Amino acid sequence: MNFLEERIKKDGIVKPGNVLKVDSFLNHQMDIALLNEIGREFHRRFADKPITKVLTIEASGIAIAYPVANEFGVPLVFAKKSKSVNIEGDMYVAEVESFTHKNKNQVIVSKKFLSAEDHVLIIDDFLANGCALQGLISIAEGAGATIEGLGIAVEKGFQIGGRVIRNLGYRLESLAIVDAMDAETGEITFRAQ
Ligand code: 5GP
């Protein structure tokens, strides 16, 4: 087991509805040493790529993307969730359905912060059905940027997102892939990588 799988096994809580809670170390209270290790690990995995920007989505993606951007020494851009329908023309816009909140948000990135010259590494905390990543891919493609890869802390391998994104031909690296989890026993099974 790698460092993240070990931590999930120790402190992750399986909730009904295929939700894994990691709020004691990743997305409410944050273990900074663990996040820094995640940053170093993604930097190691994508060291061969000429990354110019890290792209994520608010809110919990920011915590993971920050140490990654720090390791690469590049800016972090996060897509903002916006309820507004009056989106101005100087924004890239994508529609994203939230897995956890079951609502749809338009997510926006200012055209000032992403361009065709950029080589983008997309980062998020979780991958379930892939809506968040598809929104970020569509924003990066809208900018004409090169998507060098996608990095996820926790992929739920029993949901379709990972397969969809890999079938699109992108390089997707997940630090932990949960193949099964049981809300009654709390048992979590990881995919051997
Ligand atoms: P997707 O768009 O791939 O269906 O879901 C990914 C997004 O939903 C992530 O940005 C994450 O915030 C949230 N999410 C999905 N599944 C889980 C989960 O099991 N636990 C937590 N904490 N967040 C999740």
Short mmCIF file of C-alpha atoms and ligand atoms in Angstrom, two decimals:
data_model
loop_
_atom_site.label_atom_id
_atom_site.label_comp_id
_atom_site.label_asym_id
_atom_site.label_seq_id
_atom_site.Cartn_x
_atom_site.Cartn_y
_atom_site.Cartn_z
CA MET A 1 0.00 0.00 0.00
CA ASN A 2 1.24 3.50 -0.76
CA PHE A 3 1.10 6.39 1.72
CA LEU A 4 -2.34 7.60 0.61
CA GLU A 5 -3.91 4.13 0.58
CA GLU A 6 -2.57 3.59 4.10
CA ARG A 7 -4.09 6.85 5.30
CA ILE A 8 -7.45 6.10 3.65
CA LYS A 9 -7.47 2.67 5.28
CA LYS A 10 -6.74 4.28 8.68
CA ASP A 11 -8.95 7.38 8.59
CA GLY A 12 -11.32 7.14 5.61
CA ILE A 13 -15.00 6.52 6.39
CA VAL A 14 -17.30 4.72 3.97
CA LYS A 15 -20.74 6.33 3.76
CA PRO A 16 -23.88 5.01 2.08
CA GLY A 17 -24.34 6.17 -1.52
CA ASN A 18 -20.77 5.34 -2.60
CA VAL A 19 -19.27 8.27 -0.73
CA LEU A 20 -15.86 7.99 0.90
CA LYS A 21 -15.30 10.61 3.61
CA VAL A 22 -11.75 11.84 3.94
CA ASP A 23 -12.58 15.03 5.76
CA SER A 24 -10.23 14.43 8.69
CA PHE A 25 -7.14 14.67 6.44
CA LEU A 26 -7.97 15.85 2.88
CA ASN A 27 -10.96 18.08 2.39
CA HIS A 28 -12.09 19.67 5.62
CA GLN A 29 -9.24 19.34 8.09
CA MET A 30 -6.13 19.08 5.91
CA ASP A 31 -2.95 17.18 6.77
CA ILE A 32 -0.34 19.46 5.23
CA ALA A 33 2.48 16.90 5.37
CA LEU A 34 0.28 14.42 3.48
CA LEU A 35 -0.73 17.05 0.91
CA ASN A 36 2.93 17.95 0.38
CA GLU A 37 3.71 14.30 -0.22
CA ILE A 38 0.87 14.17 -2.77
CA GLY A 39 2.43 17.21 -4.47
CA ARG A 40 5.84 15.50 -4.67
CA GLU A 41 4.29 12.27 -5.99
CA PHE A 42 2.42 13.98 -8.85
CA HIS A 43 5.55 15.97 -9.67
CA ARG A 44 7.51 12.70 -9.88
CA ARG A 45 4.86 11.09 -12.11
CA PHE A 46 4.59 14.01 -14.54
CA ALA A 47 8.23 15.18 -14.38
CA ASP A 48 8.66 14.42 -18.10
CA LYS A 49 5.94 16.93 -19.06
CA PRO A 50 6.48 20.65 -19.73
CA ILE A 51 3.71 21.77 -17.34
CA THR A 52 2.99 25.53 -17.35
CA LYS A 53 -0.24 25.49 -15.30
CA VAL A 54 -2.12 23.31 -12.88
CA LEU A 55 -5.91 23.41 -13.33
CA THR A 56 -8.47 22.29 -10.75
CA ILE A 57 -12.00 23.04 -9.55
CA GLU A 58 -13.06 24.70 -6.30
CA ALA A 59 -13.26 23.98 -3.46
CA SER A 60 -11.62 20.72 -2.45
CA GLY A 61 -9.52 20.40 -5.61
CA ILE A 62 -7.51 23.45 -4.56
CA ALA A 63 -6.00 21.72 -1.54
CA ILE A 64 -4.56 18.93 -3.72
CA ALA A 65 -3.56 21.17 -6.64
CA TYR A 66 -1.69 23.72 -4.49
CA PRO A 67 1.26 21.49 -3.50
CA VAL A 68 1.40 20.12 -7.05
CA ALA A 69 1.69 23.61 -8.54
CA ASN A 70 4.26 24.42 -5.86
CA GLU A 71 6.43 21.45 -6.91
CA PHE A 72 6.27 22.42 -10.59
CA GLY A 73 6.79 26.10 -9.75
CA VAL A 74 3.81 27.12 -11.92
CA PRO A 75 0.53 28.97 -11.27
CA LEU A 76 -2.55 27.15 -10.07
CA VAL A 77 -5.83 28.10 -11.78
CA PHE A 78 -9.10 26.89 -10.29
CA ALA A 79 -12.47 26.80 -12.04
CA LYS A 80 -15.07 28.72 -10.06
CA LYS A 81 -18.60 27.48 -9.59
CA SER A 82 -21.02 30.15 -10.75
CA LYS A 83 -24.78 30.28 -10.51
CA SER A 84 -24.89 33.26 -12.83
CA VAL A 85 -26.41 32.78 -16.28
CA ASN A 86 -24.96 36.07 -17.52
CA ILE A 87 -21.54 34.72 -18.26
CA GLU A 88 -19.43 37.31 -20.01
CA GLY A 89 -17.52 36.44 -23.19
CA ASP A 90 -14.15 36.63 -21.48
CA MET A 91 -14.74 33.35 -19.62
CA TYR A 92 -14.38 29.70 -20.56
CA VAL A 93 -17.53 27.96 -19.33
CA ALA A 94 -18.43 24.31 -18.73
CA GLU A 95 -21.39 22.64 -17.07
CA VAL A 96 -20.55 20.25 -14.23
CA GLU A 97 -22.91 18.04 -12.28
CA SER A 98 -21.80 17.64 -8.67
CA PHE A 99 -21.50 14.04 -7.49
CA THR A 100 -21.79 14.97 -3.82
CA HIS A 101 -24.44 17.72 -4.06
CA LYS A 102 -26.40 16.35 -7.03
CA ASN A 103 -26.79 19.82 -8.55
CA LYS A 104 -25.46 21.38 -11.75
CA ASN A 105 -23.09 24.31 -11.77
CA GLN A 106 -21.58 26.31 -14.53
CA VAL A 107 -17.87 26.47 -13.87
CA ILE A 108 -15.85 29.32 -15.25
CA VAL A 109 -12.23 30.26 -15.85
CA SER A 110 -11.19 33.68 -17.01
CA LYS A 111 -9.63 33.70 -20.49
CA LYS A 112 -6.81 35.75 -18.96
CA PHE A 113 -5.47 32.72 -17.13
CA LEU A 114 -5.45 29.94 -19.73
CA SER A 115 -4.23 30.10 -23.34
CA ALA A 116 -3.15 27.99 -26.31
CA GLU A 117 0.47 28.27 -25.09
CA ASP A 118 -0.32 26.44 -21.86
CA HIS A 119 0.58 22.83 -21.04
CA VAL A 120 -1.92 21.90 -18.40
CA LEU A 121 -1.94 19.31 -15.63
CA ILE A 122 -5.51 18.80 -14.37
CA ILE A 123 -5.80 17.81 -10.69
CA ASP A 124 -8.75 16.90 -8.47
CA ASP A 125 -9.35 15.14 -5.18
CA PHE A 126 -11.87 12.49 -6.29
CA LEU A 127 -12.92 10.81 -9.50
CA ALA A 128 -16.38 9.22 -9.52
CA ASN A 129 -18.41 9.57 -12.72
CA GLY A 130 -15.95 11.96 -14.32
CA CYS A 131 -18.18 15.06 -14.67
CA ALA A 132 -15.74 17.37 -12.89
CA LEU A 133 -12.80 16.18 -15.01
CA GLN A 134 -14.79 16.41 -18.23
CA GLY A 135 -15.69 20.01 -17.36
CA LEU A 136 -12.03 20.84 -16.75
CA ILE A 137 -11.00 19.08 -19.97
CA SER A 138 -13.58 21.08 -21.90
CA ILE A 139 -12.28 24.35 -20.39
CA ALA A 140 -8.65 23.50 -21.22
CA GLU A 141 -9.65 22.45 -24.75
CA GLY A 142 -11.67 25.64 -25.14
CA ALA A 143 -8.48 27.57 -24.41
CA GLY A 144 -6.59 25.51 -27.03
CA ALA A 145 -4.18 24.43 -24.27
CA THR A 146 -2.34 21.09 -24.34
CA ILE A 147 -3.60 18.67 -21.70
CA GLU A 148 -0.47 16.84 -20.52
CA GLY A 149 -2.27 14.65 -18.04
CA LEU A 150 -4.72 14.34 -15.18
CA GLY A 151 -3.91 13.53 -11.57
CA ILE A 152 -6.44 12.31 -9.01
CA ALA A 153 -5.92 11.60 -5.33
CA VAL A 154 -8.73 9.04 -4.95
CA GLU A 155 -10.38 7.30 -7.90
CA LYS A 156 -13.42 5.18 -7.18
CA GLY A 157 -12.67 2.45 -9.69
CA PHE A 158 -16.15 0.95 -9.46
CA GLN A 159 -17.64 4.12 -10.97
CA ILE A 160 -17.28 4.92 -14.64
CA GLY A 161 -15.19 8.12 -14.65
CA GLY A 162 -11.75 6.50 -14.83
CA ARG A 163 -12.69 4.32 -17.78
CA VAL A 164 -14.32 7.22 -19.64
CA ILE A 165 -11.30 9.53 -19.23
CA ARG A 166 -8.74 6.83 -20.13
CA ASN A 167 -10.83 5.85 -23.19
CA LEU A 168 -10.62 9.46 -24.34
CA GLY A 169 -6.87 8.84 -24.58
CA TYR A 170 -5.69 10.98 -21.67
CA ARG A 171 -2.94 9.99 -19.27
CA LEU A 172 -4.74 9.66 -15.94
CA GLU A 173 -2.78 8.93 -12.77
CA SER A 174 -4.67 8.12 -9.58
CA LEU A 175 -2.72 7.75 -6.34
CA ALA A 176 -5.33 5.42 -4.84
CA ILE A 177 -7.95 3.46 -6.76
CA VAL A 178 -10.76 2.08 -4.61
CA ASP A 179 -12.20 -0.99 -6.32
CA ALA A 180 -14.78 -1.76 -3.65
CA MET A 181 -16.03 -0.30 -0.39
CA ASP A 182 -18.66 -1.42 2.05
CA ALA A 183 -20.63 1.08 4.11
CA GLU A 184 -21.69 -1.59 6.61
CA THR A 185 -18.31 -3.13 7.42
CA GLY A 186 -16.22 -0.08 6.48
CA GLU A 187 -13.99 -2.32 4.38
CA ILE A 188 -12.08 -0.68 1.51
CA THR A 189 -10.35 -2.64 -1.27
CA PHE A 190 -7.66 -0.97 -3.38
CA ARG A 191 -6.64 -1.88 -6.91
CA ALA A 192 -3.07 -3.15 -7.07
CA GLN A 193 -1.08 -0.64 -9.16
P1 5GP B 1 -17.39 13.19 -10.56
O1 5GP B 1 -17.53 14.52 -11.21
O2 5GP B 1 -16.17 12.41 -11.06
O3 5GP B 1 -18.64 12.37 -10.58
O4 5GP B 1 -17.12 13.47 -9.02
C1 5GP B 1 -15.93 14.09 -8.63
C2 5GP B 1 -16.20 15.22 -7.68
O5 5GP B 1 -17.19 14.88 -6.71
C3 5GP B 1 -14.93 15.56 -6.93
O6 5GP B 1 -14.56 16.88 -7.29
C4 5GP B 1 -15.29 15.46 -5.46
O7 5GP B 1 -15.30 16.74 -4.89
C5 5GP B 1 -16.67 14.87 -5.40
N1 5GP B 1 -16.69 13.45 -4.96
C6 5GP B 1 -17.05 12.39 -5.72
N2 5GP B 1 -17.05 11.27 -5.01
C7 5GP B 1 -16.66 11.60 -3.76
C8 5GP B 1 -16.47 10.84 -2.56
O8 5GP B 1 -16.65 9.60 -2.48
N3 5GP B 1 -16.06 11.53 -1.47
C9 5GP B 1 -15.84 12.87 -1.49
N4 5GP B 1 -15.42 13.46 -0.36
N5 5GP B 1 -16.03 13.63 -2.61
C10 5GP B 1 -16.43 12.99 -3.73
#
